[in-house]
Short mmCIF file of C-alpha atoms and ligand atoms in Angstrom, two decimals:
data_model
loop_
_atom_site.label_atom_id
_atom_site.label_comp_id
_atom_site.label_asym_id
_atom_site.label_seq_id
_atom_site.Cartn_x
_atom_site.Cartn_y
_atom_site.Cartn_z
CA MET A 161 -26.72 11.34 8.47
CA LEU A 162 -25.51 8.34 6.46
CA LYS A 163 -27.95 5.86 4.94
CA ALA A 164 -27.08 2.24 4.22
CA ILE A 165 -26.03 1.54 0.64
CA GLN A 166 -27.49 -1.51 -1.07
CA ILE A 167 -25.74 -2.78 -4.17
CA GLY A 168 -26.82 -6.20 -5.34
CA ALA A 169 -26.66 -8.59 -2.39
CA LEU A 170 -24.28 -6.32 -0.52
CA THR A 171 -25.49 -3.95 2.18
CA ILE A 172 -23.00 -1.37 3.36
CA GLU A 173 -24.55 -0.41 6.68
CA GLN A 174 -22.60 2.72 7.46
CA PRO A 175 -20.78 3.78 4.32
CA VAL A 176 -17.44 4.80 5.79
CA LEU A 177 -15.01 2.85 3.62
CA LEU A 178 -11.33 1.99 3.96
CA ALA A 179 -9.55 3.02 0.73
CA PRO A 180 -7.60 0.52 -1.32
CA MET A 181 -3.92 1.25 -0.66
CA ALA A 182 -1.08 -0.69 -2.22
CA GLY A 183 1.37 -1.80 0.44
CA VAL A 184 -1.01 -0.94 3.26
CA THR A 185 -4.45 -2.56 3.07
CA ASP A 186 -3.30 -6.14 3.37
CA LEU A 187 -5.25 -8.76 5.33
CA PRO A 188 -3.81 -7.81 8.76
CA PHE A 189 -4.65 -4.10 8.32
CA ARG A 190 -8.08 -4.72 6.79
CA SER A 191 -8.96 -7.12 9.61
CA LEU A 192 -7.89 -4.63 12.25
CA VAL A 193 -9.86 -1.76 10.73
CA ARG A 194 -12.84 -4.05 10.35
CA ARG A 195 -12.58 -5.07 14.02
CA PHE A 196 -13.04 -1.46 15.13
CA GLY A 197 -15.79 -0.82 12.61
CA CYS A 198 -15.84 0.15 8.95
CA GLY A 199 -18.54 -0.11 6.28
CA LEU A 200 -16.35 -1.87 3.73
CA VAL A 201 -12.66 -2.60 3.37
CA TYR A 202 -10.78 -2.80 0.05
CA SER A 203 -7.85 -4.94 -0.98
CA GLU A 204 -4.70 -3.39 -2.29
CA MET A 205 -4.80 -2.72 -6.02
CA ILE A 206 -4.28 -6.07 -7.72
CA ALA A 207 -2.62 -6.23 -11.13
CA SER A 208 -5.04 -8.30 -13.20
CA ASN A 209 -2.30 -9.81 -15.36
CA GLN A 210 -0.46 -11.06 -12.29
CA MET A 211 -3.67 -12.37 -10.80
CA VAL A 212 -4.44 -14.54 -13.81
CA ARG A 213 -0.88 -15.87 -13.70
CA ALA A 214 -1.63 -16.86 -10.09
CA HIS A 215 1.43 -14.97 -8.89
CA THR A 216 1.78 -16.02 -5.24
CA GLU A 217 2.26 -12.53 -3.82
CA THR A 218 -0.72 -11.30 -5.82
CA LEU A 219 -2.98 -14.10 -4.65
CA ARG A 220 -2.06 -13.21 -1.08
CA MET A 221 -3.34 -9.66 -1.68
CA SER A 222 -6.86 -10.90 -2.12
CA THR A 223 -6.79 -13.30 0.79
CA ASN A 224 -10.32 -12.96 1.94
CA CYS A 225 -11.41 -11.55 5.24
CA ALA A 226 -15.03 -12.49 4.60
CA ALA A 227 -15.08 -14.02 8.09
CA GLU A 228 -14.99 -10.49 9.47
CA GLY A 229 -17.31 -8.99 6.89
CA PRO A 230 -17.39 -8.10 3.21
CA MET A 231 -14.27 -7.18 1.33
CA ALA A 232 -13.97 -5.36 -1.98
CA VAL A 233 -11.26 -6.45 -4.38
CA GLN A 234 -9.73 -3.77 -6.55
CA LEU A 235 -8.30 -4.67 -9.94
CA ALA A 236 -6.05 -2.70 -12.25
CA GLY A 237 -5.27 -3.45 -15.85
CA CYS A 238 -5.85 -2.46 -19.42
CA ASP A 239 -6.85 -5.69 -21.14
CA PRO A 240 -10.61 -6.33 -20.91
CA ASP A 241 -10.27 -10.13 -21.16
CA VAL A 242 -7.58 -10.28 -18.48
CA MET A 243 -9.56 -7.95 -16.23
CA ALA A 244 -12.64 -10.16 -16.73
CA GLU A 245 -10.71 -13.31 -15.86
CA ALA A 246 -9.16 -11.72 -12.77
CA ALA A 247 -12.64 -10.58 -11.70
CA ARG A 248 -13.99 -14.14 -12.05
CA MET A 249 -11.10 -15.49 -9.96
CA ASN A 250 -11.87 -13.01 -7.19
CA GLU A 251 -15.56 -13.75 -7.32
CA ALA A 252 -14.68 -17.40 -6.73
CA ARG A 253 -12.38 -16.33 -3.86
CA GLY A 254 -15.22 -14.60 -2.02
CA ALA A 255 -14.96 -10.92 -2.96
CA ALA A 256 -18.04 -8.85 -2.14
CA LEU A 257 -17.55 -6.60 -5.14
CA ILE A 258 -15.04 -5.90 -7.87
CA ASP A 259 -13.68 -2.37 -8.03
CA ILE A 260 -11.90 -1.12 -11.14
CA ASN A 261 -8.97 1.23 -10.57
CA MET A 262 -9.08 4.35 -12.71
CA GLY A 263 -7.33 6.54 -10.20
CA CYS A 264 -3.82 5.27 -9.75
CA PRO A 265 -1.35 7.95 -10.90
CA VAL A 266 1.77 5.80 -10.73
CA LYS A 267 3.69 5.69 -14.04
CA LYS A 268 4.18 1.91 -13.89
CA VAL A 269 0.39 1.65 -13.96
CA THR A 270 -0.53 4.64 -16.13
CA GLY A 271 2.27 3.83 -18.59
CA GLY A 272 0.47 0.57 -19.31
CA MET A 273 -2.76 2.50 -19.93
CA ALA A 274 -4.25 1.38 -16.65
CA GLY A 275 -5.19 3.31 -13.51
CA SER A 276 -5.88 7.01 -14.11
CA ALA A 277 -4.60 6.81 -17.71
CA LEU A 278 -7.90 5.12 -18.55
CA MET A 279 -9.66 8.39 -17.79
CA ARG A 280 -7.94 9.77 -20.92
CA ASP A 281 -9.38 7.04 -23.11
CA GLU A 282 -13.03 6.64 -22.23
CA ASP A 283 -13.62 4.02 -24.93
CA ALA A 284 -10.89 1.80 -23.52
CA ALA A 285 -12.26 2.39 -20.02
CA LEU A 286 -15.75 1.37 -21.10
CA ARG A 287 -14.52 -1.78 -22.85
CA ILE A 288 -12.94 -2.86 -19.57
CA ILE A 289 -16.02 -2.01 -17.54
CA GLU A 290 -18.31 -3.90 -19.93
CA ALA A 291 -16.08 -6.98 -19.91
CA VAL A 292 -15.90 -7.07 -16.11
CA VAL A 293 -19.62 -6.44 -15.63
CA LYS A 294 -20.36 -9.31 -18.03
CA ALA A 295 -17.88 -11.64 -16.35
CA VAL A 296 -19.24 -11.62 -12.79
CA LYS A 297 -22.53 -11.61 -10.90
CA LEU A 298 -20.98 -9.41 -8.22
CA PRO A 299 -21.49 -5.65 -8.27
CA VAL A 300 -18.77 -3.86 -10.21
CA THR A 301 -17.68 -0.44 -8.97
CA LEU A 302 -15.27 2.22 -10.13
CA LYS A 303 -12.71 4.39 -8.39
CA MET A 304 -11.53 7.46 -10.24
CA ARG A 305 -10.01 10.89 -9.90
CA MET A 306 -11.57 14.15 -11.18
CA GLY A 307 -9.79 13.67 -14.49
CA TRP A 308 -6.29 13.65 -15.95
CA ASP A 309 -5.72 17.37 -15.36
CA HIS A 310 -7.74 20.53 -14.82
CA GLU A 311 -8.31 20.89 -18.59
CA ASN A 312 -9.86 17.42 -18.66
CA LEU A 313 -12.22 17.06 -15.71
CA ASN A 314 -14.23 14.24 -17.22
CA ALA A 315 -15.16 12.31 -14.08
CA PRO A 316 -18.86 13.30 -14.36
CA SER A 317 -19.20 12.22 -18.00
CA LEU A 318 -17.19 9.04 -17.52
CA ALA A 319 -19.24 8.22 -14.43
CA HIS A 320 -22.44 8.66 -16.43
CA LYS A 321 -21.22 6.30 -19.17
CA ALA A 322 -19.91 3.82 -16.61
CA GLU A 323 -23.30 3.74 -14.92
CA ALA A 324 -24.95 2.97 -18.25
CA ALA A 325 -22.43 0.15 -18.67
CA GLY A 326 -23.50 -1.40 -15.36
CA VAL A 327 -21.24 0.12 -12.70
CA ARG A 328 -23.04 0.12 -9.33
CA MET A 329 -21.07 2.60 -7.23
CA ILE A 330 -18.44 5.25 -7.97
CA THR A 331 -15.72 6.59 -5.70
CA VAL A 332 -14.15 9.92 -6.57
CA HIS A 333 -10.81 11.12 -5.20
CA GLY A 334 -11.05 14.89 -5.52
CA ARG A 335 -7.70 15.35 -7.28
CA THR A 336 -6.55 15.12 -10.88
CA ARG A 337 -3.91 12.66 -12.02
CA GLN A 338 -1.48 15.53 -12.53
CA MET A 339 -1.86 16.63 -8.92
CA LEU A 340 -0.63 13.23 -7.74
CA TYR A 341 -0.99 13.76 -3.96
CA THR A 342 -0.20 17.49 -3.90
CA GLY A 343 -2.54 20.37 -3.17
CA LYS A 344 -5.90 19.85 -1.55
CA ALA A 345 -8.67 17.50 -2.64
CA ASP A 346 -11.58 19.40 -4.22
CA TRP A 347 -14.56 18.10 -2.26
CA ALA A 348 -17.08 20.38 -4.00
CA PHE A 349 -16.14 18.97 -7.42
CA ILE A 350 -17.37 15.54 -6.32
CA ALA A 351 -20.91 16.98 -6.37
CA ASN A 352 -20.65 17.13 -10.18
CA VAL A 353 -20.28 13.37 -10.27
CA LYS A 354 -23.06 12.92 -7.73
CA ASN A 355 -25.35 14.98 -9.96
CA ALA A 356 -24.40 12.99 -13.09
CA VAL A 357 -25.42 9.53 -11.82
CA ARG A 358 -28.06 7.70 -9.81
CA VAL A 359 -25.76 5.05 -8.36
CA PRO A 360 -24.16 5.79 -4.97
CA VAL A 361 -21.13 8.07 -4.99
CA ILE A 362 -18.36 7.87 -2.41
CA ALA A 363 -16.29 10.96 -1.66
CA ASN A 364 -12.56 10.59 -1.04
CA GLY A 365 -9.53 12.73 -0.34
CA ASP A 366 -7.85 14.28 2.70
CA VAL A 367 -10.36 13.17 5.32
CA VAL A 368 -8.31 13.08 8.51
CA SER A 369 -10.83 14.15 11.15
CA VAL A 370 -14.46 13.41 11.91
CA ASP A 371 -15.27 17.03 11.01
CA ASP A 372 -13.60 16.55 7.60
CA ALA A 373 -15.87 13.56 7.02
CA ALA A 374 -19.00 15.54 7.81
CA GLU A 375 -17.81 18.41 5.61
CA ILE A 376 -16.87 16.31 2.55
CA LEU A 377 -20.33 14.73 2.70
CA ARG A 378 -22.00 18.11 3.09
CA VAL A 379 -20.27 19.80 0.17
CA SER A 380 -20.28 16.81 -2.19
CA GLY A 381 -23.72 15.42 -1.37
CA ALA A 382 -22.07 11.99 -1.60
CA ASP A 383 -23.58 8.82 -0.15
CA GLY A 384 -20.49 7.77 1.73
CA VAL A 385 -16.92 8.63 2.55
CA MET A 386 -13.68 6.74 1.88
CA ILE A 387 -10.68 7.10 4.14
CA GLY A 388 -7.11 6.39 3.10
CA ARG A 389 -4.12 8.04 4.76
CA GLY A 390 -6.25 9.19 7.68
CA ALA A 391 -6.21 5.58 8.87
CA PHE A 392 -2.41 5.30 8.87
CA GLY A 393 -1.50 4.36 12.42
CA ARG A 394 -5.14 4.92 13.37
CA PRO A 395 -7.09 1.80 12.37
CA TRP A 396 -9.82 2.97 14.73
CA PHE A 397 -10.37 6.22 12.79
CA PRO A 398 -13.08 4.93 10.38
CA SER A 399 -15.07 3.73 13.41
CA GLN A 400 -14.77 7.18 14.97
CA VAL A 401 -16.13 8.66 11.75
CA GLN A 402 -19.02 6.20 11.79
CA ALA A 403 -19.89 7.12 15.38
CA PHE A 404 -19.71 10.84 14.62
CA LEU A 405 -21.83 10.64 11.49
CA ALA A 406 -24.38 8.37 13.16
CA HIS A 407 -24.77 10.06 16.55
CA GLY A 408 -22.51 13.09 16.64
CA THR A 409 -20.37 11.22 19.18
CA ARG A 410 -16.65 11.98 19.34
CA LYS A 411 -15.23 8.59 20.31
CA ALA A 412 -11.96 8.91 22.20
CA ASP A 413 -8.71 7.52 20.86
CA PRO A 414 -7.50 4.35 22.59
CA THR A 415 -5.69 4.84 25.89
CA PRO A 416 -1.90 4.24 25.87
CA ALA A 417 -2.39 0.72 27.28
CA GLU A 418 -5.05 -0.06 24.68
CA LYS A 419 -2.87 1.34 21.92
CA ALA A 420 0.04 -0.86 22.97
CA GLN A 421 -2.26 -3.91 22.72
CA ILE A 422 -3.56 -2.85 19.29
CA VAL A 423 -0.07 -2.32 17.89
CA LEU A 424 1.12 -5.64 19.33
CA SER A 425 -1.75 -7.58 17.82
CA HIS A 426 -1.21 -5.87 14.44
CA TYR A 427 2.48 -6.73 14.66
CA ASP A 428 1.76 -10.39 15.40
CA ALA A 429 -0.74 -10.53 12.53
CA LEU A 430 1.84 -9.10 10.10
CA LEU A 431 4.47 -11.64 11.17
CA GLN A 432 1.96 -14.43 10.76
CA HIS A 433 0.72 -13.23 7.37
CA TYR A 434 4.10 -12.56 5.75
CA GLY A 435 6.45 -14.71 7.79
CA GLU A 436 9.00 -13.29 10.18
CA TYR A 437 11.58 -11.86 7.76
CA LYS A 438 9.17 -9.96 5.51
CA GLY A 439 6.62 -9.22 8.22
CA LEU A 440 9.22 -7.53 10.41
CA ARG A 441 10.13 -5.19 7.52
CA ILE A 442 6.57 -4.47 6.41
CA ALA A 443 5.63 -3.68 10.00
CA ARG A 444 8.18 -0.84 10.16
CA LYS A 445 6.06 1.67 8.27
CA HIS A 446 3.00 0.86 10.37
CA LEU A 447 5.05 1.26 13.56
CA ALA A 448 6.34 4.62 12.29
CA TRP A 449 2.74 5.75 11.69
CA TYR A 450 1.58 4.50 15.08
CA ALA A 451 4.40 6.46 16.69
CA THR A 452 3.13 9.78 15.28
CA GLY A 453 2.38 12.02 18.22
CA GLN A 454 4.30 9.90 20.73
CA HIS A 455 6.87 12.04 22.51
CA ASN A 456 9.60 9.51 21.70
CA ALA A 457 8.50 8.85 18.11
CA ASN A 458 11.81 9.45 16.35
CA ALA A 459 13.92 7.43 18.75
CA PHE A 460 11.38 4.60 18.49
CA ARG A 461 11.46 4.65 14.67
CA VAL A 462 15.24 4.58 14.57
CA LYS A 463 15.32 1.61 16.93
CA VAL A 464 12.66 -0.52 15.20
CA ASN A 465 14.08 0.21 11.75
CA THR A 466 17.29 -1.59 12.60
CA GLU A 467 15.99 -4.15 15.07
CA GLU A 468 15.94 -7.70 13.63
CA SER A 469 14.45 -9.51 16.61
CA PRO A 470 10.63 -9.57 16.71
CA ALA A 471 10.77 -10.23 20.46
CA ARG A 472 12.78 -7.06 21.05
CA VAL A 473 10.51 -5.02 18.78
CA LYS A 474 7.52 -6.27 20.75
CA ALA A 475 9.14 -5.33 24.04
CA LEU A 476 9.76 -1.84 22.64
CA ILE A 477 6.17 -1.54 21.42
CA ALA A 478 4.82 -2.58 24.81
CA ASP A 479 6.98 -0.09 26.66
CA VAL A 480 6.78 2.88 24.30
CA PHE A 481 3.07 2.87 23.49
CA ALA A 482 2.03 2.17 27.04
CA ASP A 483 4.24 5.16 27.99
CA ARG A 484 6.41 3.03 30.28
CA LEU A 485 9.65 3.91 28.54
CA ASP A 486 11.03 7.24 27.50
CA LEU A 487 13.63 6.44 24.85
CA ARG A 488 15.25 9.83 25.26
CA GLU A 489 16.15 8.80 28.78
CA ALA A 490 17.01 5.23 27.80
CA ALA A 491 19.37 6.38 25.03
C1 FMN B 189 0.25 4.35 0.02
C2 FMN B 189 -0.96 4.53 -0.88
C3 FMN B 189 -1.34 3.51 -1.71
C4 FMN B 189 -2.46 3.67 -2.54
N1 FMN B 189 -2.86 2.62 -3.33
C5 FMN B 189 -4.01 2.72 -4.03
C6 FMN B 189 -4.51 1.59 -4.73
O1 FMN B 189 -3.95 0.50 -4.69
N2 FMN B 189 -5.70 1.76 -5.42
C7 FMN B 189 -6.35 2.97 -5.45
O2 FMN B 189 -7.40 3.07 -6.08
N3 FMN B 189 -5.89 4.03 -4.78
C8 FMN B 189 -4.75 3.92 -4.06
N4 FMN B 189 -4.33 4.98 -3.33
C9 FMN B 189 -5.18 6.20 -3.26
C10 FMN B 189 -6.14 6.09 -2.08
O3 FMN B 189 -7.03 5.02 -2.24
C11 FMN B 189 -6.94 7.40 -1.95
O4 FMN B 189 -7.72 7.59 -3.10
C12 FMN B 189 -6.05 8.61 -1.76
O5 FMN B 189 -4.99 8.34 -0.86
C13 FMN B 189 -6.84 9.82 -1.26
O6 FMN B 189 -7.48 9.54 -0.05
P1 FMN B 189 -6.84 10.00 1.39
O7 FMN B 189 -6.54 11.45 1.27
O8 FMN B 189 -7.92 9.67 2.38
O9 FMN B 189 -5.58 9.20 1.58
C14 FMN B 189 -3.19 4.87 -2.53
C15 FMN B 189 -2.79 5.90 -1.69
C16 FMN B 189 -1.69 5.76 -0.86
C17 FMN B 189 -1.30 6.88 0.04
#
């Protein structure tokens, strides 16, 4: 059902993409999702002005996982020159493509006329796109929402202009800025963008099952699907979507013993990437997501949220996910 997407030198074999997510799609998570299978993984949104200042935390966000396959770097910002410079830096650091964020609804970002605010000022958006396209040889792509609000659904027209300015692929999250994350993503609207451009279009929003993925592609006519929150605590989910779209196969979730191993290796990778103090804290939200559906989820979350010893957290992970310990009984 899905065809490979070719943009420049990059081939996306099975276009099921992991969405850029600030605070989530760091190197450990991207690597894990990639290990199961995923067409392309994205960095967290990187503030271009912090990138050019070589802010240590920011540089860590675009730590490359090229060893495991291509990685897209997403940039946010409102100054064309700064965006261009940040794009060049990431090209040198091994990015497979540069994605421009025109979807982020957060005030800190939109207040600075970046993210989804750029959809309200198409001229400013195009100046940024042109500067970035000129700055790098890599493909430049765009991620946007449907528009600022339902009175201004300009994604199709902006997509058309962006394509003329050299953008090679467009992802659409089927919500407006004003919706933030409320309501339901409008998958059918994405077809309007698909019909406005020739470059590949990726459909995004609320895909949490393999059937959702098939349906968003059917109603939008898009060339690929991007998964965000559906991969929380389920790094294997994009690979299940790939299998379903390719062969109609419903790949089973990992067994409890496999899940315990996956969570443990993710935990170790987080501690290694961030160091023990920060890694232990960042891991808490992932552990909470992994626990969804476990019969002892709440007790597990309470325990790991106060536990300061990585060794004890790991013992808990091993016992709880492999179903060897019922915390309700242990309490
Ligand atoms: C925690 C979180 C962080 C996000 N960070 C980004 C980001 O850095 N860049 C971006 O373009 N979108 C970001 N998004 C939006 C997602 O990429 C995606 O468009 C949105 O969540 C809808 O897809 P989903 O329903 O599959 O999650 C973020 C979403 C979440 C939940």
